[in-house]
XYZ file of C-alpha atoms in Angstrom:
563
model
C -79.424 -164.604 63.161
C -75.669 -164.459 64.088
C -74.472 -167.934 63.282
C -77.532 -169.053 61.692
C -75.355 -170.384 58.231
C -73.207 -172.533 60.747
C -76.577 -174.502 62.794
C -78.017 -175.181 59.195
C -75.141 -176.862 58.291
C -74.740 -178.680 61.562
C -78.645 -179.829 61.119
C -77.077 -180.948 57.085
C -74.917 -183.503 58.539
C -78.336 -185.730 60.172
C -81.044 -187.330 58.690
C -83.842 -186.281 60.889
C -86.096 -184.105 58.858
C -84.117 -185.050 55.463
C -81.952 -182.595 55.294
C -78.599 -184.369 54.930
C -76.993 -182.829 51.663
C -74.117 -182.495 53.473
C -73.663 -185.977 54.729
C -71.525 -186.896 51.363
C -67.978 -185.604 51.685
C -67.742 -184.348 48.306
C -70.549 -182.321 49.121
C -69.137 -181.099 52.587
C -65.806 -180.246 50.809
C -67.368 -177.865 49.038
C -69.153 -176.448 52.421
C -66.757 -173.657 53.872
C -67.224 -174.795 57.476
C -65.854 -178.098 56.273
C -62.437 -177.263 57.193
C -63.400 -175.932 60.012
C -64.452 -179.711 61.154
C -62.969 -182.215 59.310
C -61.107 -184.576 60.881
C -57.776 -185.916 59.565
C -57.742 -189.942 59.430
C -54.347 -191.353 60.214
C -54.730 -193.690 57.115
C -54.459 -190.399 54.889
C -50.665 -190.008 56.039
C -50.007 -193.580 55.270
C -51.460 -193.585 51.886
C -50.023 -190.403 50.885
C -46.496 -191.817 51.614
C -46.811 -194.779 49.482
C -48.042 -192.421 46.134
C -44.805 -190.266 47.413
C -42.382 -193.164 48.493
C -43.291 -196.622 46.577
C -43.146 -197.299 42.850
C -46.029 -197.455 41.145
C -48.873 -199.315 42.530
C -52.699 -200.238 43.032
C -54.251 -198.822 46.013
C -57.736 -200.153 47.141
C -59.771 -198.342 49.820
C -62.666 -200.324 50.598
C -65.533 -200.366 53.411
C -69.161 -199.847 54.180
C -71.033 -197.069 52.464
C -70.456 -194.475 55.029
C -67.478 -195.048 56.536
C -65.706 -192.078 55.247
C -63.667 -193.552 51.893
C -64.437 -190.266 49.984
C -63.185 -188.405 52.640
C -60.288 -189.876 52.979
C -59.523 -189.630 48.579
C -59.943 -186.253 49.122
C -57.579 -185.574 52.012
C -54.904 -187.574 50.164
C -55.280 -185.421 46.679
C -55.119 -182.565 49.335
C -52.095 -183.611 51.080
C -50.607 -184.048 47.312
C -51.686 -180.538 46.705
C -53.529 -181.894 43.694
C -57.075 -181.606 44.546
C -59.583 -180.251 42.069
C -62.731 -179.028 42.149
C -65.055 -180.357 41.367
C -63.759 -184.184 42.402
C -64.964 -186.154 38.717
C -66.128 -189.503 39.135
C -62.364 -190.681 38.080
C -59.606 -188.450 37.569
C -55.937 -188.496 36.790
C -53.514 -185.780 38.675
C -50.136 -184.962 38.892
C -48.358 -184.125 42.084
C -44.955 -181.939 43.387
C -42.534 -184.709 42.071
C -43.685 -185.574 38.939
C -45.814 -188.513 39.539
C -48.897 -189.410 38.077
C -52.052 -190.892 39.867
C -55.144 -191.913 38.762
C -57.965 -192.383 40.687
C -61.421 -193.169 40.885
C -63.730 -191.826 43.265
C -66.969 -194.208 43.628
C -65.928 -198.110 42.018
C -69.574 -198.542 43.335
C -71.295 -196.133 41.513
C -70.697 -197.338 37.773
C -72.638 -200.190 36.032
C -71.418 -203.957 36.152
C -70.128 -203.502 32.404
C -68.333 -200.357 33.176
C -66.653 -201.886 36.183
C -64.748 -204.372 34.144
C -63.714 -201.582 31.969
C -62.441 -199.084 35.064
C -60.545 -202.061 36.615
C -58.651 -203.038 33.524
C -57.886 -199.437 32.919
C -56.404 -199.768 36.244
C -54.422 -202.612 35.452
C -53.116 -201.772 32.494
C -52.048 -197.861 33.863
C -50.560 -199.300 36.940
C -48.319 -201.373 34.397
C -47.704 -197.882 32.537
C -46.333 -196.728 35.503
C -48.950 -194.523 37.138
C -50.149 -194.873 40.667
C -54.210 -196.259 41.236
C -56.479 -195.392 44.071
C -59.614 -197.063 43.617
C -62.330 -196.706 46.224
C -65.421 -199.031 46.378
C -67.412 -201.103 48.273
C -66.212 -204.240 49.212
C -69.078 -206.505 47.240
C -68.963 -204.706 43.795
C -65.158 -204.572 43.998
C -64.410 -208.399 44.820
C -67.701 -209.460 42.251
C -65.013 -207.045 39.671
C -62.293 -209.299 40.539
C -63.663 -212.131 39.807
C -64.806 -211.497 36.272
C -61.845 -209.832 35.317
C -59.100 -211.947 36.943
C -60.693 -215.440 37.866
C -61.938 -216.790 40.934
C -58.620 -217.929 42.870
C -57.060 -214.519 42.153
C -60.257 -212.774 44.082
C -59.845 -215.072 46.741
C -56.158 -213.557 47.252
C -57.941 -210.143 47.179
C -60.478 -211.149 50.054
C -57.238 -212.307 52.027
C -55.662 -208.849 51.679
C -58.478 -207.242 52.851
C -58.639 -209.364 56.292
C -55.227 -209.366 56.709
C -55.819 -205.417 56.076
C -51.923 -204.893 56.912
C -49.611 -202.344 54.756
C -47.722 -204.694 52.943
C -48.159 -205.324 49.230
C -49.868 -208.631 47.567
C -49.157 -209.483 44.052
C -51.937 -210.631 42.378
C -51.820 -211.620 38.734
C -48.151 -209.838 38.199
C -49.745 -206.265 39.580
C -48.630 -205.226 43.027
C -51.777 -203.798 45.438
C -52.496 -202.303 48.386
C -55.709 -202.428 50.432
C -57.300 -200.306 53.068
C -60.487 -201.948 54.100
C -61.764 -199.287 56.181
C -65.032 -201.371 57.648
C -61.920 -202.845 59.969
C -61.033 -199.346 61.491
C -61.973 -198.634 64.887
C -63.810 -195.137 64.419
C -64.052 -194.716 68.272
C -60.991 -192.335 68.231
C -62.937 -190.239 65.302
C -65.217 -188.857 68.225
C -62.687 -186.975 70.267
C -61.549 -184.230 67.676
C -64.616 -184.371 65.432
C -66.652 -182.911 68.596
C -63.481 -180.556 69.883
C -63.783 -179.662 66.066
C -68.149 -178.858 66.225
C -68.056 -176.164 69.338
C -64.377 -174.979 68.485
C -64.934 -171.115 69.601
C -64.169 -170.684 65.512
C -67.432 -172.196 65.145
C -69.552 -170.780 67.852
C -68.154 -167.403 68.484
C -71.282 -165.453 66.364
C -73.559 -166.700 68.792
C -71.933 -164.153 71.238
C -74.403 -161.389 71.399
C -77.095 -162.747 69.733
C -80.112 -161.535 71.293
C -81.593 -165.632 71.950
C -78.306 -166.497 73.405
C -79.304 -166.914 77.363
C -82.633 -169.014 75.703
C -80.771 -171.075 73.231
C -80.775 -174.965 73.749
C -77.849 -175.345 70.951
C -75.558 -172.570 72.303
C -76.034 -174.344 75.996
C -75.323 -177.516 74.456
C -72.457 -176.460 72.821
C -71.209 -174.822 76.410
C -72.292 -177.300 78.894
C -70.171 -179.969 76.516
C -67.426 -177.830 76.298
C -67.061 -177.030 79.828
C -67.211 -180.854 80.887
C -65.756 -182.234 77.457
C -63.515 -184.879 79.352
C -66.419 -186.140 80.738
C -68.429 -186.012 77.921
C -65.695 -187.716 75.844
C -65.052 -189.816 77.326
C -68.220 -191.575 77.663
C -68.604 -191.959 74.017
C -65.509 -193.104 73.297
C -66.251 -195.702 75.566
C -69.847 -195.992 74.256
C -68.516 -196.364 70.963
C -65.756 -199.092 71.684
C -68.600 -201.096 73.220
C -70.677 -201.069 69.935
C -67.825 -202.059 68.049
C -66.864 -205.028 70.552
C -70.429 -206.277 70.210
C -70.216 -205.861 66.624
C -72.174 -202.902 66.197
C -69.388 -200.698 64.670
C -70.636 -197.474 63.826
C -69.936 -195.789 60.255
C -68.331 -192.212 60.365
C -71.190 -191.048 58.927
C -73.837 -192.203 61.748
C -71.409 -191.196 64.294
C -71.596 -187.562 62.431
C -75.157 -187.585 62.298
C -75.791 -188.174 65.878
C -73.402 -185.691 67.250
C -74.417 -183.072 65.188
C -77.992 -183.713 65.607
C -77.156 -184.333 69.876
C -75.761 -180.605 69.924
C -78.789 -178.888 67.604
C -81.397 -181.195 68.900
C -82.623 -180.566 65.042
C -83.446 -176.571 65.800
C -82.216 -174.062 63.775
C -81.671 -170.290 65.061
C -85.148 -169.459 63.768
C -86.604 -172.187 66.041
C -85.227 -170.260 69.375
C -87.954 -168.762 71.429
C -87.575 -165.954 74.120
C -87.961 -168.402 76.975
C -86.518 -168.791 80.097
C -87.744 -171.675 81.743
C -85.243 -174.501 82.174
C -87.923 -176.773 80.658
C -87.084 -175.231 77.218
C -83.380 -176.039 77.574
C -84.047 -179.535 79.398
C -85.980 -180.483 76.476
C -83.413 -180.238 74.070
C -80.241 -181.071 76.308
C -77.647 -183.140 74.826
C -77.683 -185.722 77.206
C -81.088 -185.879 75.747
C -81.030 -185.709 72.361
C -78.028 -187.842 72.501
C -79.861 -190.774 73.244
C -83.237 -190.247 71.582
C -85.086 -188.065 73.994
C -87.021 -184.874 73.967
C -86.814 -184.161 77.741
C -88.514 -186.949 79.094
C -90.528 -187.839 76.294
C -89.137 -190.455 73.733
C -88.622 -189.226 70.103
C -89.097 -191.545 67.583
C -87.757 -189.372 65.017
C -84.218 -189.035 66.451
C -84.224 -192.701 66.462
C -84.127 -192.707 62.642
C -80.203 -191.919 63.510
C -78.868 -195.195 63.678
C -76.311 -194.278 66.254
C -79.072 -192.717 68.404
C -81.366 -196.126 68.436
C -78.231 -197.851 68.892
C -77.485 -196.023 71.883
C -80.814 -196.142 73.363
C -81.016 -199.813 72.612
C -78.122 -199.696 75.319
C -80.120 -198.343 78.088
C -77.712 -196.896 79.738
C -80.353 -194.626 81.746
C -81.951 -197.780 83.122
C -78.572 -198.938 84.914
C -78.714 -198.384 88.870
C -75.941 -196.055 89.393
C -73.147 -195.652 92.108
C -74.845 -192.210 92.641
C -78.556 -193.350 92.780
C -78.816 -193.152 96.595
C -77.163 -189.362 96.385
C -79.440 -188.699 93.481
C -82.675 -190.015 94.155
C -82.968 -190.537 98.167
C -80.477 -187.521 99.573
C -81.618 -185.845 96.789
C -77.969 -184.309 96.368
C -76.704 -182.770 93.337
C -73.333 -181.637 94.036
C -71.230 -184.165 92.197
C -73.356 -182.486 88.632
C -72.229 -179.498 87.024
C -73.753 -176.485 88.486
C -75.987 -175.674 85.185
C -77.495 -178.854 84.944
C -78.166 -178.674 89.345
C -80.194 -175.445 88.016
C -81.980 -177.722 85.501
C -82.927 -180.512 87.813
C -83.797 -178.093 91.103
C -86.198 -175.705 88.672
C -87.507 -179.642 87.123
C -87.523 -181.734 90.283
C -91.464 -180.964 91.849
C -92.860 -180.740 88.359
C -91.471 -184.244 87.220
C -90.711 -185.911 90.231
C -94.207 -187.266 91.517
C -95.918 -187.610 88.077
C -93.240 -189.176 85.855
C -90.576 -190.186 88.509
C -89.791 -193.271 86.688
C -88.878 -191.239 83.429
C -87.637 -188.561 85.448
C -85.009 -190.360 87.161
C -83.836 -191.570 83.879
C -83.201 -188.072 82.320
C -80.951 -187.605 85.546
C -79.249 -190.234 85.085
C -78.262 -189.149 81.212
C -76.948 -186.355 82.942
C -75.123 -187.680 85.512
C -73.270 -189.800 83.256
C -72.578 -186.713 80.706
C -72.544 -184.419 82.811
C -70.932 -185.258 86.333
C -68.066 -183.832 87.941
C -66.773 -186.343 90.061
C -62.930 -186.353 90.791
C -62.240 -189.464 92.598
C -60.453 -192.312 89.785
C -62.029 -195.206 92.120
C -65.772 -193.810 92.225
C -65.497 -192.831 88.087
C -64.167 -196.773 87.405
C -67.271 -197.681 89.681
C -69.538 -195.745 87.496
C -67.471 -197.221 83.917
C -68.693 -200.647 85.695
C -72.449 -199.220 86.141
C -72.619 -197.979 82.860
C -70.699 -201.023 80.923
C -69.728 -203.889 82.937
C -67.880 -205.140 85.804
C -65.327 -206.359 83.289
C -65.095 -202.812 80.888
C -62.665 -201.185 82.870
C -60.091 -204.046 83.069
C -60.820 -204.633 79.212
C -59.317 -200.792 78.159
C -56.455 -201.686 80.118
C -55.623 -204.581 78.374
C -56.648 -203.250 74.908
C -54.288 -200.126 76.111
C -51.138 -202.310 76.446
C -51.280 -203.382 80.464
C -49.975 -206.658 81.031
C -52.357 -209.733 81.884
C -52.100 -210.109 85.806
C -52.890 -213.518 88.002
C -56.176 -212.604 88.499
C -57.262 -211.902 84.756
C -55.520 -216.032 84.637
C -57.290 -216.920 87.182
C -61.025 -215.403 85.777
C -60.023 -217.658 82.490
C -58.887 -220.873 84.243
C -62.396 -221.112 85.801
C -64.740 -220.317 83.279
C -62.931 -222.789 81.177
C -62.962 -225.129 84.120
C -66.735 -224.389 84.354
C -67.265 -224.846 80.515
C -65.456 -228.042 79.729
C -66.958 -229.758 83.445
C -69.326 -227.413 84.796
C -67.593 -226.772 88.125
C -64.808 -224.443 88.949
C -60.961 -225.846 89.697
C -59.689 -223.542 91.927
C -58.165 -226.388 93.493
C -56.659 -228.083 91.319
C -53.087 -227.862 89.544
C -54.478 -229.114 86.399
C -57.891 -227.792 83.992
C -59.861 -230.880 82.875
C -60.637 -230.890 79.733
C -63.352 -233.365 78.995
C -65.673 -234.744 76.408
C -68.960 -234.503 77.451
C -72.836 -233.585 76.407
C -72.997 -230.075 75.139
C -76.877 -229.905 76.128
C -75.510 -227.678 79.455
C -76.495 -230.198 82.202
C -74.171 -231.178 84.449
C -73.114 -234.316 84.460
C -70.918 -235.639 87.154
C -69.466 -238.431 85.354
C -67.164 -237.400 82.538
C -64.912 -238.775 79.586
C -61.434 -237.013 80.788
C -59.699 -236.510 77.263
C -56.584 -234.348 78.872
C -55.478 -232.323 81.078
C -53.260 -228.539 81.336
C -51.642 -227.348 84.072
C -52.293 -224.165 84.969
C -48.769 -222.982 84.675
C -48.418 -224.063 80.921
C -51.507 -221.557 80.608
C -50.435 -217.955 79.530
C -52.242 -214.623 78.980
C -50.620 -212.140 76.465
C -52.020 -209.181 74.474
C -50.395 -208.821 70.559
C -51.102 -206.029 68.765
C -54.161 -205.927 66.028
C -53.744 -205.926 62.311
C -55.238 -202.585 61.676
C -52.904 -200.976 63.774
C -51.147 -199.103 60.590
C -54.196 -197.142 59.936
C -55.118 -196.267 63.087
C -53.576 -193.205 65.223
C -53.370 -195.470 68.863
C -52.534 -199.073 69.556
C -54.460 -201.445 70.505
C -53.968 -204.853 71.913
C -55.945 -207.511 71.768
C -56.218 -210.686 74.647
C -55.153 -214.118 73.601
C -54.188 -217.686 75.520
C -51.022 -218.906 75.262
C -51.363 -223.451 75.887
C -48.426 -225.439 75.670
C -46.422 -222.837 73.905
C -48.926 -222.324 71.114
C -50.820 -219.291 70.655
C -55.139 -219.531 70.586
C -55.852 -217.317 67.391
C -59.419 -216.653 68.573
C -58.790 -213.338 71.250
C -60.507 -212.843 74.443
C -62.760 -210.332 73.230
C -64.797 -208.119 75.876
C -68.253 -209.777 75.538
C -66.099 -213.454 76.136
C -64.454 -211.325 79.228
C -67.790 -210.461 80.406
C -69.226 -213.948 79.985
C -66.768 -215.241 81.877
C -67.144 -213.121 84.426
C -71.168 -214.037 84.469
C -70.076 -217.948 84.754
C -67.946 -217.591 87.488
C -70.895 -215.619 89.512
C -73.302 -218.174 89.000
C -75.369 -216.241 86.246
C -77.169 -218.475 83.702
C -78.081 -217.174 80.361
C -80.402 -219.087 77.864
C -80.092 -216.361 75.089
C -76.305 -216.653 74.549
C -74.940 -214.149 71.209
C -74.293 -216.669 68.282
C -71.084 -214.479 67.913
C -69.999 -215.402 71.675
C -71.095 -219.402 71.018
C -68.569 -219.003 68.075
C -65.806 -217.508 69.969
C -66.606 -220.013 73.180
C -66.243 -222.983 70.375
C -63.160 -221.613 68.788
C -61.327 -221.819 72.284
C -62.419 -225.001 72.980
C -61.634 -226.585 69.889
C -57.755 -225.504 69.783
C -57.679 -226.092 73.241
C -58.759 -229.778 72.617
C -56.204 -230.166 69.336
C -53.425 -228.385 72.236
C -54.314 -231.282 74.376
C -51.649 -234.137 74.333
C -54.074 -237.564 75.072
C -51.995 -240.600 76.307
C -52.767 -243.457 74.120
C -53.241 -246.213 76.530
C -54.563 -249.491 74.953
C -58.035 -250.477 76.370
C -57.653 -247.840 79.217
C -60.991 -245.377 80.241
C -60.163 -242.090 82.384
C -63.540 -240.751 83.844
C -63.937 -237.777 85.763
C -66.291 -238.381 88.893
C -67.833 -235.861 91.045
C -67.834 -236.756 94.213
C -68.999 -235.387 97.954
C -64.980 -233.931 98.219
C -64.699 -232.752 94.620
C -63.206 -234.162 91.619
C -62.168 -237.697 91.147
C -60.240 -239.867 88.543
C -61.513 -243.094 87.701
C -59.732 -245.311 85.551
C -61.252 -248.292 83.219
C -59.360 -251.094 81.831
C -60.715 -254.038 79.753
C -59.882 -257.628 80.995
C -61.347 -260.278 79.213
C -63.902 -258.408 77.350
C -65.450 -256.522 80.485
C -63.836 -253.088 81.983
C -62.766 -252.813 85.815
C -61.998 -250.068 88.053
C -57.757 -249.869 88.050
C -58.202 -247.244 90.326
C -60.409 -244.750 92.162
C-alpha cells in the first residue's frame, strides 16, 4: 500500500466511523503529515507581534470548541521558536529576546475552582511582567470573570469580545487583548487547506501503486486538482452562504468534510480491482461532498455537520442554466472530460429507473466539476446555485461601490415595507405608522417622509478585519447624514429582492424579522415629524397612486384641509 499511512490519516481528521484522533490539533501536531497541511491563520502573525512588540499583556483567544484556538497557540509558540513537545495543559516559555510568556492551553478544560486559581495566576504574572495567552471557551471564561473580578468588569470583557478589534481594554488596572475567533470568517480557510490535502507532496506514493487506475480517492484527489478553481470556488462561496445565514462552520467540521469528500471514508485496503465507472461514481467527491454514495443517500456522512449542512442546501435540486444541455440535448461538453466518461458509461443504467436521482448526481457535478469559460454564463449559474442577489453581494462585500440600482432595490422594499406598495414614483419614501399584521391597508398614518436623495448606500469595513487575511465590507444606509448600524446583510438583500418580485413568504427567519425591525426603527428615530398642533397627515391610496390627506380639528371635529 504506497500511501496507505497518508489516507488513514486523511480518514483521522472525520468522524464517520469514529476514527477522529486526529481531529484535536495537539494531536495532529504530533502527526508528521501535519505540516504537510496545516494552514497558517492570519491571526497567528498578529498575535505573535504583540508578545514580540507590546509590553506585557493578557491575551485571550476565545471561540467555539472547534474553531481551531489550539491550533492557533501552537503556531504562535512556533513562530516564537518556543514550542515544546509535548504542549502541557499550561506552560511558561521563553522566546529569542528574552521575554517570558505564559500560557495556558485549554481555560475550558480545568474545574470551576481551578479556574479562579489559573486566572488570578494570570493576573498577578501579567503584573510581574510576563506576557498571558489564555485560550477558552467563551462561557467558562466570562462565568471566570465574573467571580474573580465582579460583574460590571465581565461586562467590559463581553464588550471586547464583540468589538473583537486589536486594541487593548483595561479592565481592573490589567491591560487585555481578545481574539474571539467564533467571529472569524473561516471561508478563506478552504482554499489552501484543500491546495494543502492533494499537494503532489501528499499524493505522489500513489504513483505506481498497482489500484491506482481503480482508486476512487486518487481520482478524487485528480479530478479536484485538475478543476480546483472550479471546485474552490464553489465552496468558498458555499461556505460564505452558511456563515451569512448564520450557519458558520467550525474549522474543524470544515476539516472533516473535506477530508472525508476526497476519501469517501475508504482506506487503500478498501480499493478493489474494478473498472467500472460505477465504482468511482460511487465515491466521487461531488458525491461524498454532499452526503451521497452515488445516487444513494448516506446517512452516515451526514453525521459530518458540514455535510448535512450542505445537503440541507439542496443545491442538486436547483434547475440549472445547463439543465436543457444536460438533460434534453443530452450534451456534456461544458463537464470535464473524466466525469463525460462517468455519466456516458452511467446514463442507460440510471437514466430510466432513477432519473429523478440521477439528474441530481449530474448536477453535483456540473457545479464541481464544469468547465465553462464564459464570466456571464458562470454568474448565471452563482445565481442558480445561490440567489439572484449572491453575485452582486461578493461584490459589495469585496469593496465595489453601491450603484443606483442596488439604491433603487432598497428604496422599494422599504417603500413596500413601511406602505405595502412600491414608490418608484415618487421623490420622497413614506414612512408610515401602520398595522404590522401584513395587510394592506390603503389608508395610512404618514409619520415622515425621506427623499430619496438624502438616502445613501456605503460599505465600511468589518471589525474582524485584523484577523482575517482579506477585507471585507459590509452594506449599510446612510439617512439624513446618519449611519443605520444594522448592515444590509445578504439574506435582507435577498428578501428584498423577493418583495420587489411579488414573492410572499409566511415563514420569514426570526434573524431577518430582527434585522427588517432594526432598519425600521432608526429609520423612524432618523425621521424629522413636523409638530403641527391638531393637524392629521394620512396617506390614501387611490385609483392614480398615492395621496396626502390632511386632518385638522375645528371645534372639536377634524376636516379635510386638503386632498
Amino acid at each position: 500500500m504506497f500511501n496507505e499511512e497518508y489516507i488513514m490519516f486523511l480518514n483521522t481528521l472525520h468522524n464517520v466511523g469514529a476514527k477522529n484522533e486526529n481531529a484535536f490539533a495537539e494531536s495532529s501536531y504530533n502527526n508528521p503529515f501535519y505540516k504537510d497541511i496545516v494552514v497558517k491563520r492570519p491571526i497567528v502573525r498578529v498575535v505573535t507581534k504583540w508578545l514580540i512588540e507590546l509590553s506585557p499583556h493578557i491575551i485571550l483567544i476565545t471561540g467555539h470548541a472547534g474553531d481551531g484556538k489550539t491550533s492557533i497557540l501552537i503556531q504562535v509558540l512556533n513562530e516564537l521558536s518556543a514550542f515544546q513537545e509535548p504542549l502541557k495543559p499550561s506552560g511558561e516559555v521563553t522566546y529569542a529576546n528574552g521575554k517570558t510568556c505564559l500560557y495556558i492551553k485549554d481555560f475550558s478544560e480545568f474545574s470551576s475552582k481551578d479556574r479562579k486559581s489559573k486566572l488570578i495566576y494570570c493576573l498577578r504574572e501579567s503584573k510581574n511582567g510576563k506576557h498571558v495567552i489564555l485560550v477558552a471557551n467563551t462561557g467558562p471564561l466570562l462565568n471566570t470573570f465574573k467571580d474573580v473580578l465582579g460583574e460590571e468588569e465581565q461586562m467590559k470583557l463581553i464588550n471586547a469580545i464583540d468589538a473583537n478589534t486589536d486594541s487593548a481594554v483595561n479592565i481592573n488596572g490589567y491591560e487585555f487583548r481578545t481574539v474571539n475567533i467564533a467571529h472569524i470568517d473561516n471561508s478563506s480557510f478552504i482554499k489552501p487547506f484543500l491546495t494543502n490535502i492533494i499537494s503532489d507532496k501528499t499524493f505522489d506514493k500513489c504513483k505506481g501503486c498497482p489500484k491506482e487506475i481503480f482508486c476512487p480517492i486518487y481520482f478524487n484527489r485528480n479530478i479536484v486538482l485538475q478543476n480546483k478553481k472550479k471546485v474552490l470556488e464553489f465552496l468558498y462561496h458555499h461556505f460564505i452562504w452558511q456563515q451569512e445565514h448564520g450557519k458558520r462552520l467550525t474549522i474543524r467540521q470544515i476539516i472533516a468534510q473535506i477530508s472525508y469528500s476526497i476519501t469517501s471514508g475508504l482506506e487503500c485496503k478498501d480499493i478493489k480491482h474494478n473498472d467500472s465507472k460505477k465504482y468511482i461514481f460511487d465515491h466521487l467527491f461531488s458525491n461524498s461532498l454532499m452526503g451521497y454514495v452515488g445516487i444513494k443517500l448516506n446517512r452516515q456522512a451526514l453525521a459530518i455537520q458540514a455535510i448535512a449542512d450542505m445537503h440541507q442546501n439542496g443545491y442538486d435540486n436547483k434547475s440549472l442554466i445547463s439543465d436543457d444541455d444536460l438533460f434534453i440535448l443530452q450534451n456534456y461538453s461544458l463537464l470535464h472530460p473524466k466525469i463525460q466518461e462517468i455519466i456516458v458509461d452511467l446514463n442507460n443504467q440510471y437514466w430510466t429507473v432513477n432519473s429523478i436521482k440521477w439528474r441530481k448526481a449530474i448536477r453535483r457535478m456540473y457545479i464541481m466539476f464544469n468547465i465553462e469559460m464564459d464570466d456571464e454564463k458562470n454568474t448565471e449559474l452563482l445565481k442558480c446555485v445561490f440567489s439572484n442577489k449572491f453575485p452582486r453581494f461578493l461584490e459589495l462585500r469585496s469593496g465595489k461601490i453601491p450603484n443606483n440600482k442596488d439604491k433603487a432595490l432598497v428604496i422599494e422594499a422599504f417603500s413596500i415595507l413601511f406602505t405595502g406598495y412600491p414608490s418608484n414614483s415618487l421623490r420622497e419614501v413614506p414612512i408610515t405608522l401602520k398595522r404590522s399584521s401584513g395587510i394592506d391597508q390603503s389608508v395610512q398614518l404618514l409619520y415622515s417622509t425621506i427623499p430619496k436623495r438624502s438616502i445613501i448606500l456605503k460599505t465600511e469595513n468589518k471589525n474582524d478585519i485584523y484577523y482575517e487575511d482579506e477585507d471585507k465590507r459590509e452594506l449599510f444606509i446612510e439617512v439624513f447624514g446618519k449611519i443605520i448600524s444594522q448592515p444590509i446583510t445578504l439574506p435582507l438583500l435577498n428578501y428584498f429582492e423577493d418583495i420587489r418580485n411579488g414573492v410572499i413568504s409566511t415563514n420569514i427567519d426570526p434573524q431577518l424579522t430582527h434585522g427588517i425591525d432594526s432598519i425600521k426603527a432608526q429609520l423612524l428615530s432618523h425621521c424629522k415629524q413636523e409638530q403641527r398642533d391638531r393637524i392629521i397627515e394620512l396617506l390614501v391610496m387611490g385609483t392614480g397612486g398615492w395621496d396626502n390627506l390632511t386632518l385638522q380639528e375645528e371645534n372639536g371635529n377634524y376636516v379635510i384641509v386638503n386632498f
